Amino acid sequence: MDPSPVKKLAYKSNPNGLDNQAPIDLRNIQSVPEAHTWEKPEPHTITMESIPVIDITDPNAKLLIGEACEKWGAFQAINHGIPSHLFDKAEAETFRLFNLPHDHKLRVLRGPDDVLGYGIPRIQRYFPKFMWSEGFTIEGSPAQHASELWPDQPHIQTAFCTTMEECQKEMKRATESVMELIFGALGLGPKDEKWPKSKMGDNKAQALLALNSYPMCPEPDRAMGLGPHTDTSFVTVVHQSSCTGLQLLKEGVGWVPVKPVRGALVVNVGDLLHILSNGRFHSVFHRAVVNNEKHRVSIAYVYGPPSDVKIAPAPTMIDQEHPPLYSPVTWNHYIYAKSIHHNNALEYVKHRVQ
Ligand SMILES: C=C1C[C@]23C[C@H]1CC[C@H]2[C@@]12CCC[C@@](C)(C(=O)O1)[C@H]2[C@@H]3C(=O)O
Ligand SMILES: O=C(O)CCC(=O)C(=O)O
Ligand SMILES: [Fe+2]
């Protein structure tokens, strides 16, 4: 098999020395260490507002999704067809992994330029303080890593791999249905020559399964699970389980918690979809906060184009009043730009009239 294009995604390494460091063992810590202390993160906002919950089989789904992506940059998808027992299983396997002794997890630590395996969040490099989280990234079969994590337990290796592969297969199917509705909302149809999917081919989208773990924190107000960021993908589809923690930044409102809805998948608009929609869909700032009651995990499916396909504002989004806001950019190049320009990366790919 070809080496994965995802593994080749470009990063500029180590500008502040905070990436490529092994997570510390966050369990059984009595107080938040200095390097993990965030200065009073703003509290979430008490509001009745919340991102819409959309039945993706509803005849109006395309319309509702378009509105949600404009207004919020996120929504919760229900009726996506993934049985909840699969997420129960995937969550149990995720806990099994993160509950391993710390030194076992370090056996599958990501290298400085690796995307797959165990480590601190990729976006750690944008922040001055460490986050209260650890992650494990999968693409396809995690068999190699599973054999290092559970060397003498083939049954566990099999259970872990089967579940994670099944989870990717189902997430791919559900995400592609959602993407079809999103493309529809942008006026892009299957017959449209310029639809990126036609360039992407049928199965060439790139996707990763990212398992996120936020251990219980003795002083949750002084720590941050995942700092405020936008995703670089088209969409990131998150299963956040019954434990809250995910919050979205709503302009003029503040940090709004995403209520857990059993079985729902949170769909976050990423930067590349913002570019494709010529700025119409909002790539939403979000973060994950921690708590002192429960170890929280989430399962995110990061979905985007092949790393070398140029993404540009869709022709359907451009007219006299709406000139193209961005120049064509590949996922790979965009990630590289983001590792240098951080949250100004979109500004950096702005279209400039020659
Ligand atoms: C292809 C991608 C997309 C990445 C970076 C790279 C590999 C892992 C992805 C995530 C997964 C976890 C959250 C995130 C914010 C992170 O830190 O790593 C994501 C990030 C992004 O959406 O930019
Ligand atoms: O844990 C969460 O709910 C958020 C995860 C997230 O933002 C991501 O994986 O990009
Ligand atoms: Fe995210």
CSV table of N, CA and C in Angstrom, one decimal, residues 220-350:
chain,number,residue,atom,x,y,z
A,220,PRO,N,-9.8,22.6,37.9
A,220,PRO,CA,-10.2,22.8,36.5
A,220,PRO,C,-10.2,24.2,36.1
A,221,ASP,N,-10.4,25.2,37.0
A,221,ASP,CA,-10.4,26.6,36.6
A,221,ASP,C,-9.0,27.1,36.2
A,222,ARG,N,-8.0,26.4,36.6
A,222,ARG,CA,-6.6,26.8,36.3
A,222,ARG,C,-6.0,26.1,35.1
A,223,ALA,N,-6.8,25.2,34.5
A,223,ALA,CA,-6.2,24.4,33.4
A,223,ALA,C,-7.1,24.5,32.2
A,224,MET,N,-6.6,24.0,31.0
A,224,MET,CA,-7.3,24.0,29.8
A,224,MET,C,-7.1,22.7,29.1
A,225,GLY,N,-8.2,22.0,28.7
A,225,GLY,CA,-8.1,20.7,28.1
A,225,GLY,C,-7.5,20.8,26.7
A,226,LEU,N,-8.1,21.7,25.9
A,226,LEU,CA,-7.6,21.9,24.5
A,226,LEU,C,-7.9,23.4,24.3
A,227,GLY,N,-6.8,24.2,24.1
A,227,GLY,CA,-6.9,25.6,23.9
A,227,GLY,C,-7.7,26.0,22.7
A,228,PRO,N,-8.2,27.3,22.7
A,228,PRO,CA,-9.1,27.8,21.6
A,228,PRO,C,-8.4,27.6,20.3
A,229,HIS,N,-9.1,27.0,19.4
A,229,HIS,CA,-8.5,26.8,18.0
A,229,HIS,C,-9.6,26.7,17.0
A,230,THR,N,-9.3,26.8,15.7
A,230,THR,CA,-10.2,26.3,14.7
A,230,THR,C,-9.5,25.1,14.1
A,231,ASP,N,-10.2,24.2,13.5
A,231,ASP,CA,-9.6,23.0,12.9
A,231,ASP,C,-9.2,23.4,11.4
A,232,THR,N,-8.2,22.7,10.9
A,232,THR,CA,-7.8,23.0,9.5
A,232,THR,C,-8.6,22.3,8.5
A,233,SER,N,-9.3,21.3,8.9
A,233,SER,CA,-10.0,20.4,8.0
A,233,SER,C,-11.2,21.0,7.2
A,234,PHE,N,-11.9,20.2,6.4
A,234,PHE,CA,-13.2,20.6,5.9
A,234,PHE,C,-14.1,20.6,7.1
A,235,VAL,N,-14.3,19.4,7.6
A,235,VAL,CA,-15.1,19.3,8.9
A,235,VAL,C,-14.4,18.4,9.8
A,236,THR,N,-14.6,18.6,11.1
A,236,THR,CA,-14.2,17.6,12.1
A,236,THR,C,-15.5,17.2,12.8
A,237,VAL,N,-15.7,15.9,12.9
A,237,VAL,CA,-16.9,15.3,13.4
A,237,VAL,C,-16.6,14.7,14.8
A,238,VAL,N,-17.2,15.2,15.8
A,238,VAL,CA,-16.8,14.8,17.2
A,238,VAL,C,-17.9,14.0,17.9
A,239,HIS,N,-17.5,12.9,18.5
A,239,HIS,CA,-18.4,12.2,19.4
A,239,HIS,C,-18.0,12.6,20.8
A,240,GLN,N,-18.8,13.3,21.5
A,240,GLN,CA,-18.2,13.8,22.8
A,240,GLN,C,-18.8,13.1,24.0
A,241,SER,N,-19.5,12.0,23.9
A,241,SER,CA,-20.0,11.2,25.0
A,241,SER,C,-20.9,12.0,25.9
A,242,SER,N,-21.1,11.5,27.1
A,242,SER,CA,-22.1,12.1,28.0
A,242,SER,C,-21.5,13.2,28.8
A,243,CYS,N,-20.2,13.4,28.7
A,243,CYS,CA,-19.5,14.4,29.6
A,243,CYS,C,-19.2,15.7,28.9
A,244,THR,N,-19.7,16.8,29.4
A,244,THR,CA,-19.5,18.1,28.7
A,244,THR,C,-18.1,18.5,28.7
A,245,GLY,N,-17.7,19.5,27.9
A,245,GLY,CA,-16.4,20.0,27.9
A,245,GLY,C,-16.2,20.8,26.7
A,246,LEU,N,-16.8,20.5,25.6
A,246,LEU,CA,-16.6,21.2,24.3
A,246,LEU,C,-17.4,22.5,24.4
A,247,GLN,N,-16.7,23.6,24.0
A,247,GLN,CA,-17.3,24.9,24.0
A,247,GLN,C,-17.0,25.7,22.7
A,248,LEU,N,-18.0,26.5,22.2
A,248,LEU,CA,-17.7,27.2,21.0
A,248,LEU,C,-17.7,28.7,21.3
A,249,LEU,N,-16.9,29.5,20.6
A,249,LEU,CA,-16.9,30.9,20.8
A,249,LEU,C,-18.0,31.5,19.8
A,250,LYS,N,-18.9,32.2,20.4
A,250,LYS,CA,-20.0,32.9,19.6
A,250,LYS,C,-19.7,34.4,19.7
A,251,GLU,N,-19.6,35.0,18.6
A,251,GLU,CA,-19.3,36.4,18.6
A,251,GLU,C,-20.4,37.2,19.3
A,252,GLY,N,-20.0,38.1,20.2
A,252,GLY,CA,-21.0,38.9,20.9
A,252,GLY,C,-21.6,38.2,22.1
A,253,VAL,N,-21.4,36.9,22.2
A,253,VAL,CA,-22.0,36.1,23.3
A,253,VAL,C,-20.9,35.6,24.3
A,254,GLY,N,-19.9,34.8,23.7
A,254,GLY,CA,-18.9,34.3,24.6
A,254,GLY,C,-18.8,32.8,24.3
A,255,TRP,N,-18.2,32.1,25.3
A,255,TRP,CA,-18.0,30.6,25.2
A,255,TRP,C,-19.3,29.9,25.5
A,256,VAL,N,-19.8,29.2,24.5
A,256,VAL,CA,-21.1,28.5,24.7
A,256,VAL,C,-20.9,27.0,24.7
A,257,PRO,N,-21.3,26.3,25.8
A,257,PRO,CA,-21.1,24.9,25.9
A,257,PRO,C,-21.9,24.1,24.8
A,258,VAL,N,-21.4,23.0,24.3
A,258,VAL,CA,-22.1,22.2,23.4
A,258,VAL,C,-22.7,21.1,24.3
A,259,LYS,N,-24.1,21.1,24.4
A,259,LYS,CA,-24.7,20.1,25.3
A,259,LYS,C,-24.6,18.7,24.7
A,260,PRO,N,-24.2,17.8,25.6
A,260,PRO,CA,-24.2,16.4,25.0
A,260,PRO,C,-25.6,15.9,24.7
A,261,VAL,N,-25.8,15.4,23.5
A,261,VAL,CA,-27.0,14.9,23.0
A,261,VAL,C,-26.7,13.4,22.7
A,262,ARG,N,-27.3,12.5,23.4
A,262,ARG,CA,-26.9,11.1,23.2
A,262,ARG,C,-27.0,10.7,21.7
A,263,GLY,N,-25.8,10.1,21.2
A,263,GLY,CA,-25.8,9.6,19.9
A,263,GLY,C,-25.5,10.7,18.8
A,264,ALA,N,-25.6,11.9,19.2
A,264,ALA,CA,-25.3,13.0,18.2
A,264,ALA,C,-23.8,13.2,17.9
A,265,LEU,N,-23.6,13.6,16.7
A,265,LEU,CA,-22.2,13.9,16.3
A,265,LEU,C,-22.1,15.5,16.1
A,266,VAL,N,-21.1,16.1,16.8
A,266,VAL,CA,-20.9,17.5,16.6
A,266,VAL,C,-20.1,17.7,15.3
A,267,VAL,N,-20.6,18.5,14.4
A,267,VAL,CA,-19.9,18.8,13.2
A,267,VAL,C,-19.3,20.2,13.3
A,268,ASN,N,-18.0,20.3,13.3
A,268,ASN,CA,-17.3,21.6,13.3
A,268,ASN,C,-16.8,22.0,11.9
A,269,VAL,N,-17.2,23.2,11.5
A,269,VAL,CA,-16.6,23.7,10.2
A,269,VAL,C,-15.1,24.0,10.4
A,270,GLY,N,-14.3,23.5,9.5
A,270,GLY,CA,-12.9,23.8,9.6
A,270,GLY,C,-12.5,24.9,8.6
A,271,ASP,N,-11.2,25.3,8.7
A,271,ASP,CA,-10.7,26.4,7.8
A,271,ASP,C,-10.9,26.2,6.3
A,272,LEU,N,-10.6,24.9,5.9
A,272,LEU,CA,-10.7,24.7,4.4
A,272,LEU,C,-12.1,24.8,3.9
A,273,LEU,N,-13.1,24.5,4.7
A,273,LEU,CA,-14.5,24.7,4.3
A,273,LEU,C,-14.9,26.2,4.3
A,274,HIS,N,-14.3,26.9,5.3
A,274,HIS,CA,-14.5,28.4,5.3
A,274,HIS,C,-13.9,28.9,3.9
A,275,ILE,N,-12.8,28.4,3.5
A,275,ILE,CA,-12.2,28.9,2.2
A,275,ILE,C,-13.1,28.5,1.0
A,276,LEU,N,-13.5,27.2,1.0
A,276,LEU,CA,-14.3,26.7,-0.1
A,276,LEU,C,-15.6,27.5,-0.2
A,277,SER,N,-16.2,27.9,1.0
A,277,SER,CA,-17.4,28.6,1.0
A,277,SER,C,-17.2,30.1,0.7
A,278,ASN,N,-16.0,30.5,0.4
A,278,ASN,CA,-15.7,31.9,0.2
A,278,ASN,C,-16.1,32.8,1.4
A,279,GLY,N,-15.8,32.2,2.6
A,279,GLY,CA,-16.0,32.9,3.9
A,279,GLY,C,-17.4,32.9,4.4
A,280,ARG,N,-18.3,32.2,3.7
A,280,ARG,CA,-19.7,32.2,4.1
A,280,ARG,C,-19.9,31.3,5.3
A,281,PHE,N,-19.3,30.2,5.3
A,281,PHE,CA,-19.3,29.3,6.5
A,281,PHE,C,-18.2,29.6,7.4
A,282,HIS,N,-18.5,29.5,8.7
A,282,HIS,CA,-17.7,30.1,9.7
A,282,HIS,C,-16.8,29.0,10.3
A,283,SER,N,-15.5,29.1,10.2
A,283,SER,CA,-14.7,28.0,10.9
A,283,SER,C,-14.6,28.5,12.4
A,284,VAL,N,-15.3,27.7,13.2
A,284,VAL,CA,-15.6,28.1,14.6
A,284,VAL,C,-14.5,27.9,15.5
A,285,PHE,N,-14.2,28.9,16.4
A,285,PHE,CA,-13.2,28.7,17.5
A,285,PHE,C,-13.9,27.9,18.5
A,286,HIS,N,-13.2,26.9,19.0
A,286,HIS,CA,-13.7,26.0,20.0
A,286,HIS,C,-12.6,25.6,21.0
A,287,ARG,N,-12.9,25.1,22.1
A,287,ARG,CA,-12.0,24.6,23.1
A,287,ARG,C,-12.6,23.5,23.9
A,288,ALA,N,-11.8,22.8,24.7
A,288,ALA,CA,-12.3,21.8,25.6
A,288,ALA,C,-11.9,22.1,27.0
A,289,VAL,N,-12.8,22.2,27.9
A,289,VAL,CA,-12.5,22.5,29.3
A,289,VAL,C,-12.5,21.2,30.1
A,290,VAL,N,-11.9,21.2,31.3
A,290,VAL,CA,-11.7,20.0,32.1
A,290,VAL,C,-12.6,20.1,33.3
A,291,ASN,N,-12.7,19.0,34.0
A,291,ASN,CA,-13.5,19.0,35.3
A,291,ASN,C,-12.8,18.2,36.3
A,292,ASN,N,-13.4,18.3,37.6
A,292,ASN,CA,-12.7,17.5,38.6
A,292,ASN,C,-13.6,16.3,39.1
A,293,GLU,N,-14.5,15.9,38.2
A,293,GLU,CA,-15.3,14.7,38.5
A,293,GLU,C,-15.1,13.5,37.7
A,294,LYS,N,-14.8,13.7,36.4
A,294,LYS,CA,-14.8,12.6,35.5
A,294,LYS,C,-13.7,12.7,34.4
A,295,HIS,N,-13.1,11.6,34.2
A,295,HIS,CA,-12.1,11.6,33.0
A,295,HIS,C,-13.0,11.6,31.7
A,296,ARG,N,-12.7,12.7,30.9
A,296,ARG,CA,-13.5,12.8,29.7
A,296,ARG,C,-12.7,12.4,28.5
A,297,VAL,N,-13.4,11.7,27.6
A,297,VAL,CA,-12.7,11.4,26.3
A,297,VAL,C,-13.6,11.8,25.1
A,298,SER,N,-13.0,12.1,24.0
A,298,SER,CA,-13.9,12.4,22.8
A,298,SER,C,-13.2,11.7,21.6
A,299,ILE,N,-14.0,11.4,20.6
A,299,ILE,CA,-13.5,10.7,19.4
A,299,ILE,C,-13.8,11.7,18.2
A,300,ALA,N,-12.7,12.1,17.6
A,300,ALA,CA,-12.9,13.1,16.5
A,300,ALA,C,-12.5,12.5,15.2
A,301,TYR,N,-13.3,12.7,14.2
A,301,TYR,CA,-13.0,12.3,12.8
A,301,TYR,C,-12.6,13.5,12.0
A,302,VAL,N,-11.4,13.7,11.7
A,302,VAL,CA,-10.9,14.9,11.0
A,302,VAL,C,-10.9,14.6,9.5
A,303,TYR,N,-11.7,15.3,8.7
A,303,TYR,CA,-11.9,15.0,7.3
A,303,TYR,C,-11.6,16.1,6.4
A,304,GLY,N,-10.8,15.9,5.4
A,304,GLY,CA,-10.4,16.9,4.5
A,304,GLY,C,-10.0,16.3,3.1
A,305,PRO,N,-9.5,17.2,2.2
A,305,PRO,CA,-9.2,16.8,0.9
A,305,PRO,C,-7.8,16.1,0.9
A,306,PRO,N,-7.4,15.4,-0.2
A,306,PRO,CA,-6.0,14.9,-0.2
A,306,PRO,C,-5.1,16.0,-0.1
A,307,SER,N,-3.9,15.8,0.5
A,307,SER,CA,-3.0,16.9,0.9
A,307,SER,C,-2.5,17.7,-0.2
A,308,ASP,N,-2.6,17.2,-1.5
A,308,ASP,CA,-2.0,18.0,-2.6
A,308,ASP,C,-3.1,18.6,-3.5
A,309,VAL,N,-4.4,18.5,-3.1
A,309,VAL,CA,-5.4,19.2,-3.9
A,309,VAL,C,-5.7,20.6,-3.5
A,310,LYS,N,-5.6,21.5,-4.4
A,310,LYS,CA,-5.8,22.9,-4.1
A,310,LYS,C,-7.3,23.2,-3.8
A,311,ILE,N,-7.5,23.8,-2.7
A,311,ILE,CA,-8.9,24.2,-2.4
A,311,ILE,C,-9.0,25.8,-2.5
A,312,ALA,N,-10.1,26.2,-3.2
A,312,ALA,CA,-10.3,27.6,-3.5
A,312,ALA,C,-11.8,27.9,-3.3
A,313,PRO,N,-12.1,29.1,-3.2
A,313,PRO,CA,-13.6,29.5,-3.1
A,313,PRO,C,-14.3,28.8,-4.3
A,314,ALA,N,-15.5,28.2,-4.0
A,314,ALA,CA,-16.3,27.5,-5.0
A,314,ALA,C,-16.8,28.6,-6.0
A,315,PRO,N,-16.9,28.2,-7.3
A,315,PRO,CA,-17.4,29.2,-8.3
A,315,PRO,C,-18.8,29.6,-7.9
A,316,THR,N,-19.6,28.7,-7.3
A,316,THR,CA,-21.0,29.1,-7.0
A,316,THR,C,-21.1,30.2,-5.9
A,317,MET,N,-20.0,30.4,-5.2
A,317,MET,CA,-19.9,31.4,-4.1
A,317,MET,C,-19.4,32.7,-4.6
A,318,ILE,N,-19.0,32.8,-5.9
A,318,ILE,CA,-18.4,34.0,-6.4
A,318,ILE,C,-19.3,34.7,-7.4
A,319,ASP,N,-19.5,36.0,-7.2
A,319,ASP,CA,-20.1,36.8,-8.2
A,319,ASP,C,-19.6,38.3,-8.1
A,320,GLN,N,-20.2,39.2,-8.7
A,320,GLN,CA,-19.7,40.6,-8.7
A,320,GLN,C,-19.6,41.1,-7.3
A,321,GLU,N,-20.6,40.8,-6.5
A,321,GLU,CA,-20.6,41.3,-5.1
A,321,GLU,C,-19.7,40.5,-4.2
A,322,HIS,N,-19.4,39.3,-4.6
A,322,HIS,CA,-18.6,38.4,-3.7
A,322,HIS,C,-17.4,37.9,-4.5
A,323,PRO,N,-16.4,38.8,-4.6
A,323,PRO,CA,-15.1,38.3,-5.2
A,323,PRO,C,-14.4,37.3,-4.4
A,324,PRO,N,-13.6,36.5,-5.0
A,324,PRO,CA,-12.9,35.4,-4.2
A,324,PRO,C,-12.1,36.0,-3.1
A,325,LEU,N,-12.3,35.5,-1.9
A,325,LEU,CA,-11.6,36.1,-0.7
A,325,LEU,C,-10.2,35.4,-0.5
A,326,TYR,N,-10.1,34.2,-1.0
A,326,TYR,CA,-8.9,33.4,-0.8
A,326,TYR,C,-8.2,32.9,-2.0
A,327,SER,N,-6.9,32.7,-2.0
A,327,SER,CA,-6.2,32.1,-3.1
A,327,SER,C,-6.2,30.6,-2.9
A,328,PRO,N,-6.1,29.8,-4.0
A,328,PRO,CA,-6.1,28.3,-3.8
A,328,PRO,C,-5.0,27.9,-2.9
A,329,VAL,N,-5.3,26.9,-2.0
A,329,VAL,CA,-4.3,26.4,-1.1
A,329,VAL,C,-4.5,24.9,-0.8
A,330,THR,N,-3.5,24.1,-0.7
A,330,THR,CA,-3.6,22.7,-0.3
A,330,THR,C,-3.7,22.6,1.2
A,331,TRP,N,-4.2,21.5,1.6
A,331,TRP,CA,-4.3,21.2,3.1
A,331,TRP,C,-2.9,21.2,3.7
A,332,ASN,N,-2.0,20.6,3.0
A,332,ASN,CA,-0.6,20.5,3.4
A,332,ASN,C,0.0,21.9,3.6
A,333,HIS,N,-0.2,22.7,2.6
A,333,HIS,CA,0.4,24.1,2.6
A,333,HIS,C,-0.3,24.9,3.7
A,334,TYR,N,-1.6,24.7,3.9
A,334,TYR,CA,-2.3,25.5,4.9
A,334,TYR,C,-1.9,25.1,6.3
A,335,ILE,N,-1.6,23.8,6.5
A,335,ILE,CA,-1.1,23.4,7.8
A,335,ILE,C,0.2,24.0,8.1
A,336,TYR,N,1.0,24.1,7.1
A,336,TYR,CA,2.3,24.7,7.2
A,336,TYR,C,2.2,26.2,7.5
A,337,ALA,N,1.3,26.8,6.8
A,337,ALA,CA,1.1,28.3,7.0
A,337,ALA,C,0.6,28.5,8.4
A,338,LYS,N,-0.2,27.6,8.9
A,338,LYS,CA,-0.8,27.7,10.2
A,338,LYS,C,0.3,27.5,11.3
A,339,SER,N,1.2,26.6,11.0
A,339,SER,CA,2.3,26.4,12.0
A,339,SER,C,3.2,27.7,12.2
A,340,ILE,N,3.1,28.5,11.2
A,340,ILE,CA,3.9,29.8,11.2
A,340,ILE,C,3.0,30.9,11.7
A,341,HIS,N,1.9,31.1,11.1
A,341,HIS,CA,1.0,32.2,11.3
A,341,HIS,C,-0.1,32.0,12.3
A,342,HIS,N,-0.2,30.8,12.9
A,342,HIS,CA,-1.2,30.5,13.9
A,342,HIS,C,-2.6,31.0,13.4
A,343,ASN,N,-3.3,31.7,14.2
A,343,ASN,CA,-4.6,32.1,13.8
A,343,ASN,C,-4.7,33.1,12.7
A,344,ASN,N,-3.6,33.6,12.3
A,344,ASN,CA,-3.6,34.5,11.1
A,344,ASN,C,-3.4,33.8,9.8
A,345,ALA,N,-3.4,32.5,9.8
A,345,ALA,CA,-3.2,31.7,8.6
A,345,ALA,C,-4.2,32.1,7.5
A,346,LEU,N,-5.5,32.3,7.9
A,346,LEU,CA,-6.5,32.6,6.9
A,346,LEU,C,-6.1,34.0,6.2
A,347,GLU,N,-5.7,34.9,7.0
A,347,GLU,CA,-5.3,36.2,6.5
A,347,GLU,C,-4.1,36.0,5.5
A,348,TYR,N,-3.3,35.1,5.8
A,348,TYR,CA,-2.1,34.8,4.9
A,348,TYR,C,-2.5,34.3,3.6
A,349,VAL,N,-3.6,33.5,3.5
A,349,VAL,CA,-4.0,32.9,2.2
A,349,VAL,C,-5.1,33.8,1.5
A,350,LYS,N,-5.3,35.0,2.1
A,350,LYS,CA,-6.3,36.0,1.5
A,350,LYS,C,-5.9,36.2,0.0
